[in-house]
PDB file of C-alpha atoms and ligand atoms in Angstrom:
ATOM      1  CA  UNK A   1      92.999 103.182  89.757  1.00  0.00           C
ATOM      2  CA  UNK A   2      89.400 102.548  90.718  1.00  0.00           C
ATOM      3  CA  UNK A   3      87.950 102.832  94.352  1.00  0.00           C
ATOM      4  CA  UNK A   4      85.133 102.265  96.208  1.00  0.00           C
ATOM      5  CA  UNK A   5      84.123 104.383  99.077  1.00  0.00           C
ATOM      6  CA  UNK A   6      82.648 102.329 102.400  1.00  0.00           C
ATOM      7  CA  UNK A   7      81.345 104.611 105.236  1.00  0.00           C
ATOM      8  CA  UNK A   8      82.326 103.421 108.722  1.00  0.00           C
ATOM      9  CA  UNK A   9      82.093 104.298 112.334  1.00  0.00           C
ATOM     10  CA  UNK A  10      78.744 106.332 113.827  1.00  0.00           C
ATOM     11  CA  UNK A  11      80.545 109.169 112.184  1.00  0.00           C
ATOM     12  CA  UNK A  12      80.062 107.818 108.827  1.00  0.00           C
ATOM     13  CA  UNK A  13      83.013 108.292 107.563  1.00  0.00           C
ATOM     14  CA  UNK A  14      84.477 107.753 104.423  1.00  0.00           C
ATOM     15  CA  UNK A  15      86.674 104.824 104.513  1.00  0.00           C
ATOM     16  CA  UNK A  16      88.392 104.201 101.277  1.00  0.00           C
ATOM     17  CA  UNK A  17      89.398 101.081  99.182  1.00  0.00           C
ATOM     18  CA  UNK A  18      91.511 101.996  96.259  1.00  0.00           C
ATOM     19  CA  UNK A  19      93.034  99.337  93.959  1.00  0.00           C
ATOM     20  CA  UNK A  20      95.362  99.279  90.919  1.00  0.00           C
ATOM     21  CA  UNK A  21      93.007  97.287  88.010  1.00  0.00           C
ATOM     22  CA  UNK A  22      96.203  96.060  86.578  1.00  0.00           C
ATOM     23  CA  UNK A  23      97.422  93.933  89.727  1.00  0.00           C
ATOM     24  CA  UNK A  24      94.597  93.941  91.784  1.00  0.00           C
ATOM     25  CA  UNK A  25      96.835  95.392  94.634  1.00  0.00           C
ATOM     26  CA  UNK A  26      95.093  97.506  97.028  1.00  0.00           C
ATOM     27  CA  UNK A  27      95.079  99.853  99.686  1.00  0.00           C
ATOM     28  CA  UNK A  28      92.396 101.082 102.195  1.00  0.00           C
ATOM     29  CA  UNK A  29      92.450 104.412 103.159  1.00  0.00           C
ATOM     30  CA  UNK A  30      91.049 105.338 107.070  1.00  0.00           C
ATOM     31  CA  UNK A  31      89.414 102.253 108.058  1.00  0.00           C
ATOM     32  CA  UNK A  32      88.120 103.847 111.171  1.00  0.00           C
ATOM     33  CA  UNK A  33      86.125 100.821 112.074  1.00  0.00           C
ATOM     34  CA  UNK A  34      83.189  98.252 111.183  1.00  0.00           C
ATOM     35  CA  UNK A  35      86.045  96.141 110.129  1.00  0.00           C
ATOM     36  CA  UNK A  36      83.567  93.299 108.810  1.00  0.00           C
ATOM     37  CA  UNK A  37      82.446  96.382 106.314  1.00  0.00           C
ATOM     38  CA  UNK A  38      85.643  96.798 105.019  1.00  0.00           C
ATOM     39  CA  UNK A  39      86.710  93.237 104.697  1.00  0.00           C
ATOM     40  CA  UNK A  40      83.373  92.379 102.609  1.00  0.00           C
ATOM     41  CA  UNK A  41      83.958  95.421 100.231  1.00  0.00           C
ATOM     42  CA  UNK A  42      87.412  93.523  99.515  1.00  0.00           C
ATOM     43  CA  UNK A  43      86.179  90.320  98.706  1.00  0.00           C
ATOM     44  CA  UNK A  44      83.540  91.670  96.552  1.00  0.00           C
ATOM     45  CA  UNK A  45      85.853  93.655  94.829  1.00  0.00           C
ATOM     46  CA  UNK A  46      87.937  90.784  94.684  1.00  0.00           C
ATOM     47  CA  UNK A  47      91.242  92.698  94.882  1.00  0.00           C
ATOM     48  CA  UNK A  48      94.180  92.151  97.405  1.00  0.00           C
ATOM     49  CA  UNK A  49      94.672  94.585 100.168  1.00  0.00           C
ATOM     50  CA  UNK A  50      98.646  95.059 100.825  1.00  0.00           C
ATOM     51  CA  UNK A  51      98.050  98.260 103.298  1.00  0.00           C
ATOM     52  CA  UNK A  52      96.748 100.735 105.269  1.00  0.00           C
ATOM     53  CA  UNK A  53      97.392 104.277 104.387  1.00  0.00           C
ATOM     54  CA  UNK A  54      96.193 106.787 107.190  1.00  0.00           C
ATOM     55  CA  UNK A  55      95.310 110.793 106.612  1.00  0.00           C
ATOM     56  CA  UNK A  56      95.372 111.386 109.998  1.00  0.00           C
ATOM     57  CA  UNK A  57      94.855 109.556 113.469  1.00  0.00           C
ATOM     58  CA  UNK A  58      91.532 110.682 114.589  1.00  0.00           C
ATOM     59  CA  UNK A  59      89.301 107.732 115.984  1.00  0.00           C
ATOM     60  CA  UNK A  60      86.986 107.365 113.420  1.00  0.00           C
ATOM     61  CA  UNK A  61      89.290 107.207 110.681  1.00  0.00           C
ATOM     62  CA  UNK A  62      92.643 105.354 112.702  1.00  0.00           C
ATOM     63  CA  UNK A  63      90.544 103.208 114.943  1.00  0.00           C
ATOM     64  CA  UNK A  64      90.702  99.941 113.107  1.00  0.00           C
ATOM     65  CA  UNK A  65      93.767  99.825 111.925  1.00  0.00           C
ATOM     66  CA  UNK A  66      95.951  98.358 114.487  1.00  0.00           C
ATOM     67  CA  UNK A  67      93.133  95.269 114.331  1.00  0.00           C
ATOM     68  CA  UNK A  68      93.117  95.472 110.393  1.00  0.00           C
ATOM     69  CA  UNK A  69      96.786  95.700 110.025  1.00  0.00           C
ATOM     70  CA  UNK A  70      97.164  92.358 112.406  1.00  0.00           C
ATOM     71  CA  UNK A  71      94.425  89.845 111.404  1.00  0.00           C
ATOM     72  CA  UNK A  72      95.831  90.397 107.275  1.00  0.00           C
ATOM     73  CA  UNK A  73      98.931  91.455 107.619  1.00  0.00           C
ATOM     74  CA  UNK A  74      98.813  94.528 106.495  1.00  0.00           C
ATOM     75  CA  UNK A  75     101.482  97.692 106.637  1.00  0.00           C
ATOM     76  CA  UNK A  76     100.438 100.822 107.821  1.00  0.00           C
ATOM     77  CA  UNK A  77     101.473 104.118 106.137  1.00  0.00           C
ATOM     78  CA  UNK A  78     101.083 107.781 107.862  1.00  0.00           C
ATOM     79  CA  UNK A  79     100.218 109.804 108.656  1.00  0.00           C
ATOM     80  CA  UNK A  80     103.142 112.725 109.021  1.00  0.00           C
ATOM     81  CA  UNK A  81     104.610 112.540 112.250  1.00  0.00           C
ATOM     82  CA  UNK A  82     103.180 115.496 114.242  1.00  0.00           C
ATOM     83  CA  UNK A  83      99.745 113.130 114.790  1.00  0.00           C
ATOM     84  CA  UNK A  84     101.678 110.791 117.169  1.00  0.00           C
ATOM     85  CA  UNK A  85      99.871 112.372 120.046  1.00  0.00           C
ATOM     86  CA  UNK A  86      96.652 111.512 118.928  1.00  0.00           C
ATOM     87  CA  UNK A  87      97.628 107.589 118.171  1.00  0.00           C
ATOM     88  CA  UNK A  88      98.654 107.838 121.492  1.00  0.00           C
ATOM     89  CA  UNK A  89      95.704 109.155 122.503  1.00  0.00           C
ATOM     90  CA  UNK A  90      93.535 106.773 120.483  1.00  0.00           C
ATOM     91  CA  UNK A  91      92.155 104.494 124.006  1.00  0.00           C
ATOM     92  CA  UNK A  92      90.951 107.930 125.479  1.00  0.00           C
ATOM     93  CA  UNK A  93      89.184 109.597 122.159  1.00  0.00           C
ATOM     94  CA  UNK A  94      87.426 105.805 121.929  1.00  0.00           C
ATOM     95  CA  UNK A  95      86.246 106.239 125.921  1.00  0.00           C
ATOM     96  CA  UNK A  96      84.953 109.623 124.728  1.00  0.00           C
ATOM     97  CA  UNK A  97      83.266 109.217 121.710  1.00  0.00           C
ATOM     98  CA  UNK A  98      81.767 105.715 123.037  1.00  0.00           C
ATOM     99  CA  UNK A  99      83.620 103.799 120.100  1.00  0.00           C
ATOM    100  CA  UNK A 100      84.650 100.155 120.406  1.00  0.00           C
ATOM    101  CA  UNK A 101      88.108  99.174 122.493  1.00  0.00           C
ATOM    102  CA  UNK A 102      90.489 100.622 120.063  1.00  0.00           C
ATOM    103  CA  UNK A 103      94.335  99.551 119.709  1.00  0.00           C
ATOM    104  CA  UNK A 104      97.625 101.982 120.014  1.00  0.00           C
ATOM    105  CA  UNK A 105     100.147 101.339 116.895  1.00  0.00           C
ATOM    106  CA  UNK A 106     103.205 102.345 115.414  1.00  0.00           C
ATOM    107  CA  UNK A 107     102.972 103.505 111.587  1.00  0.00           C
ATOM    108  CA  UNK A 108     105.290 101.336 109.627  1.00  0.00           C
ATOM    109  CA  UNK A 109     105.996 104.641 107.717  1.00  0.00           C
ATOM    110  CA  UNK A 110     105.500 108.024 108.844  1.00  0.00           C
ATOM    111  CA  UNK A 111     104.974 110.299 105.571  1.00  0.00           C
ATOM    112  CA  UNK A 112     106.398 113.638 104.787  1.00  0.00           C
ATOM    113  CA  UNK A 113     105.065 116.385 102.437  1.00  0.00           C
ATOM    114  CA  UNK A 114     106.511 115.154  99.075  1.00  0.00           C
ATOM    115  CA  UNK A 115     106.773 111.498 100.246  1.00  0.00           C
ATOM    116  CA  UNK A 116     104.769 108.928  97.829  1.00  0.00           C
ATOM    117  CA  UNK A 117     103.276 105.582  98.268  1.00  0.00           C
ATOM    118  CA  UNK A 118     102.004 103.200  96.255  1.00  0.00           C
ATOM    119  CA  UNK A 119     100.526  99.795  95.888  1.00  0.00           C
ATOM    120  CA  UNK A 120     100.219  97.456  92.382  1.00  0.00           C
ATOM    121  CA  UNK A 121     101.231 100.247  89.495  1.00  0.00           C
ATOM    122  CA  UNK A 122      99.606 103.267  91.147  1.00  0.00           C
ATOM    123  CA  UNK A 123     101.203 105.737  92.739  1.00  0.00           C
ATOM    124  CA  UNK A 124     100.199 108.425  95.237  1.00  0.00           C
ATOM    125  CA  UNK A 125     101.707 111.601  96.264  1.00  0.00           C
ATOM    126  CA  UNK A 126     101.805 112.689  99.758  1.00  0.00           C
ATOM    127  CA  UNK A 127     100.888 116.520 100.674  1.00  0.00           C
ATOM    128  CA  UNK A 128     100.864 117.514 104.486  1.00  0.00           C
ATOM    129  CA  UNK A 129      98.315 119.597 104.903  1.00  0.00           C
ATOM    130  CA  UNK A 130      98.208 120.842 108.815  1.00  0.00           C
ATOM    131  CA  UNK A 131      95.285 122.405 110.371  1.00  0.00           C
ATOM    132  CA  UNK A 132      92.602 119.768 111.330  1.00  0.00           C
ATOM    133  CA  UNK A 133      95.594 117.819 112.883  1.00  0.00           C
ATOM    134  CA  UNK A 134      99.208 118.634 112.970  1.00  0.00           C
ATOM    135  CA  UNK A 135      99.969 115.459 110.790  1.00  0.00           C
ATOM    136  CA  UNK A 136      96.959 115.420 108.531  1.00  0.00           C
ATOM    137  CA  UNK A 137      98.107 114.336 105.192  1.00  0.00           C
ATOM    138  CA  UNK A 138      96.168 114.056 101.740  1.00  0.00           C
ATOM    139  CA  UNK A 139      96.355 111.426  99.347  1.00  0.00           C
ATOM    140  CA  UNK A 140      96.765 112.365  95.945  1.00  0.00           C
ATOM    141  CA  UNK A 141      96.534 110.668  92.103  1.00  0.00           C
ATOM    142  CA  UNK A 142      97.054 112.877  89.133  1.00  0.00           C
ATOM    143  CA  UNK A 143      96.546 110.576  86.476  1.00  0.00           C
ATOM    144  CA  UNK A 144      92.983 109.970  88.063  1.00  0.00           C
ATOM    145  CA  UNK A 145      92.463 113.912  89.282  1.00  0.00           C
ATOM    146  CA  UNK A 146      91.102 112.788  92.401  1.00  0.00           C
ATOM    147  CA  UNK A 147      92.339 113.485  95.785  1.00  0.00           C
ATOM    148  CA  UNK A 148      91.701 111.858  99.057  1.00  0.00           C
ATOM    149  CA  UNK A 149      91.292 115.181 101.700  1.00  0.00           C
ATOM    150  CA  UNK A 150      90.524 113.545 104.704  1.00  0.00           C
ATOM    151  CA  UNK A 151      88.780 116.362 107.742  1.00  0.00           C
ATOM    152  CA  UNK A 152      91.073 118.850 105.505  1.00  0.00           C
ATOM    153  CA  UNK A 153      87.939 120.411 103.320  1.00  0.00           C
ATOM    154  CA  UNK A 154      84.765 118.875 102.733  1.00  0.00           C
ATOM    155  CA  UNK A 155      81.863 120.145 100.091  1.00  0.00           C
ATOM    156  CA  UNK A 156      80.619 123.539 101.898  1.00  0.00           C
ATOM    157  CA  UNK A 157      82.436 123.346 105.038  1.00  0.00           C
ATOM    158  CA  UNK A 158      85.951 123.148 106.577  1.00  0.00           C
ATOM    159  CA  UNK A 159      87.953 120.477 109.060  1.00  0.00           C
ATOM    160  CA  UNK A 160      87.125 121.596 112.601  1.00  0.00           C
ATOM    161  CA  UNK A 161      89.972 123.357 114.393  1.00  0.00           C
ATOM    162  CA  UNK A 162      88.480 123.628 118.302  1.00  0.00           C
ATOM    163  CA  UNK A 163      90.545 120.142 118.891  1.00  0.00           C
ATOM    164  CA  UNK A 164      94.536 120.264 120.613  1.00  0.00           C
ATOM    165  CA  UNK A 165      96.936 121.439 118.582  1.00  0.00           C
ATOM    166  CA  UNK A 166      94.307 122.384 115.584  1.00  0.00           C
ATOM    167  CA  UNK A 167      94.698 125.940 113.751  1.00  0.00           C
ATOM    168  CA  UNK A 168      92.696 127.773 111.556  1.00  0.00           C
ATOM    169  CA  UNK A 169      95.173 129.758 109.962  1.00  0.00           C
ATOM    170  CA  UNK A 170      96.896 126.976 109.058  1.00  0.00           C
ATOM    171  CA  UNK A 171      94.189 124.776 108.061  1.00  0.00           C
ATOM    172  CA  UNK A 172      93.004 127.783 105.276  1.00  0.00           C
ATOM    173  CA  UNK A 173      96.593 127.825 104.050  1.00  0.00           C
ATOM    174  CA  UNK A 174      96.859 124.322 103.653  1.00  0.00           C
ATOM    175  CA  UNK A 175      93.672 124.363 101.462  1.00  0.00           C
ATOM    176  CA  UNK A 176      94.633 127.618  99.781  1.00  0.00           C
ATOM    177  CA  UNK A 177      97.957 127.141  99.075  1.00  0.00           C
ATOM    178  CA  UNK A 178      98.282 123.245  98.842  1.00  0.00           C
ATOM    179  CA  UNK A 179      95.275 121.894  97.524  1.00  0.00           C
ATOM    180  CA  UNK A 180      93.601 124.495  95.082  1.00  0.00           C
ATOM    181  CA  UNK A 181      96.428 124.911  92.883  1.00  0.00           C
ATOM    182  CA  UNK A 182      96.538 121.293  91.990  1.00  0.00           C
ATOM    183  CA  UNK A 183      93.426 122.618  89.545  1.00  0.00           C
ATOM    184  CA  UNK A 184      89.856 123.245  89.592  1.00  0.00           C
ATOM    185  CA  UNK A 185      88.916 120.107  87.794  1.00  0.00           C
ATOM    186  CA  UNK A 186      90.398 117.857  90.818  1.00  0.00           C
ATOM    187  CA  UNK A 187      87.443 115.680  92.649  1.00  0.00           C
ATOM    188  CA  UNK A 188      88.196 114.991  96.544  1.00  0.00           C
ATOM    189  CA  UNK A 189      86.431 112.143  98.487  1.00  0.00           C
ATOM    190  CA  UNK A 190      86.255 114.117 101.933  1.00  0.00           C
ATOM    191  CA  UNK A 191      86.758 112.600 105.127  1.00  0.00           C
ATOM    192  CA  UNK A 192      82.682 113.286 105.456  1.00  0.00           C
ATOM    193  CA  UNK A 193      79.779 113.336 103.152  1.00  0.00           C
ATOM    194  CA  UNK A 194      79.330 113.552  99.820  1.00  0.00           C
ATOM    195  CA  UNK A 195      82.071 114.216  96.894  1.00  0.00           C
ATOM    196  CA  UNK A 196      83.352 117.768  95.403  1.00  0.00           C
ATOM    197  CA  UNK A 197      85.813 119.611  93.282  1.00  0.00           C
ATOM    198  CA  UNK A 198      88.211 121.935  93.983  1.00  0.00           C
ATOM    199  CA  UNK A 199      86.640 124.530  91.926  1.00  0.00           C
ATOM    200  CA  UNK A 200      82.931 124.075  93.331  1.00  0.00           C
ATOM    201  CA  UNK A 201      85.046 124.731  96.735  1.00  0.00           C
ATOM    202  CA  UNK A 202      86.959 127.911  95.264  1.00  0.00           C
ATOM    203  CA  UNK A 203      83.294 129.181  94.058  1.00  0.00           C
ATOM    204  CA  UNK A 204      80.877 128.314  97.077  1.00  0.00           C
ATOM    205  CA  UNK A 205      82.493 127.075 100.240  1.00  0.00           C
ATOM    206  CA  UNK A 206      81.652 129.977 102.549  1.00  0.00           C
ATOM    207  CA  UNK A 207      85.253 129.225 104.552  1.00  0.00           C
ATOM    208  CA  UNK A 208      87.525 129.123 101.531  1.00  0.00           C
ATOM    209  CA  UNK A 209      85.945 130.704  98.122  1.00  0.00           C
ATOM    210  CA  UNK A 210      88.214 132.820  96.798  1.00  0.00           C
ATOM    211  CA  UNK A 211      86.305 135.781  97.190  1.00  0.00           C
ATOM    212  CA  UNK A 212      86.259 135.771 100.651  1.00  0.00           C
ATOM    213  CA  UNK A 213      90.384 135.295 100.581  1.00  0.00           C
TER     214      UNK A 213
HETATM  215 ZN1  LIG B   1      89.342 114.302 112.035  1.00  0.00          ZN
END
């Protein structure tokens, strides 16, 4: 699997387009916006996008993929269930944050912890990890030891928790108990900045090192 990582929105977030090299077959992960951005990454790449897989429905990472999923024909994937609210509540978080006139959709799949999904040969597995959102869900692929974390954990910081139905508890179990053990060695594209490991995490991140567990 390779990917290439296209920040969108005033948030700059990471947007993701992951392909299988064998078939070309791809999938974009949280194409918040700047549509045009996304679309150009996939012709340069030159692979073919099948779908939309979503972490969680936040604006800047949901926001374009009602438009997205229309104009190619795409399926949308996720996120779990319990974010239905906030694709619901996508029109009022684009009012607020000042983005674009944003669509409501229906997932063509909600995902479950355990779930997979895949596009070409690659397959990734689904891991719900609630705390940021109620239905955040990471994207996972062991044979490349990198994981797609979404606002879970980010290098040095945390997913915020101040928004409805957010938890800090949970969110710190979700990292502790669902991410780390997939292995120190794991890279993460956050939903945010710039790249990590789990193990830089478990030694430095002043939320979830393991000395402060
Ligand atoms: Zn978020």
């Amino acid at each position: 699997m390779k990917y290439r990582i296209i920040p969108v929105t005033p948030f700059q977030q990471n947007c993701t387009l992951l392909w299988c090299e064998q078939t070309r077959k791809a999938a974009v992960v949280d194409p918040g916006g700047d549509l045009a951005r996304i679309k150009a990454a996939v012709a340069e790449e030159g692979v073919q996008l099948e779908k939309i897989l979503l972490t969680h429905a936040h604006i800047d990472h949901a926001g374009g993929s009602a438009a997205l999923a229309r104009e190619l024909g795409l399926t949308i994937e996720g996120p779990e269930r319990g974010d239905e609210f906030w694709i619901e509540g996508l029109p009022k978080q684009s009012q607020m944050f000042g983005f674009p006139d944003v669509e409501v959709f229906t997932p063509d799949r909600w995902l479950d912890d355990g779930d997979s999904v895949s596009f070409g040969e690659v397959t990734l597995e689904v891991i719900h990890c609630p705390g940021h959102t109620p239905g955040h869900v990471v994207f996972y692929h062991p044979e490349s030891a990198l994981a797609l974390v979404g606002d879970v954990l980010f290098q040095g910081s945390i997913g915020r928790t101040d928004f409805p139905r957010g938890d800090h508890a949970t969110l710190i179990r979700s990292i502790r108990e669902k991410l780390f053990p997939l292995g120190d060695a794991i890279d993460f594209i956050p939903g945010h900045g710039p790249m990590s490991t789990f193990g830089a995490e478990r030694q430095a991140n002043p939320f979830v090192a393991d000395r402060f567990g």
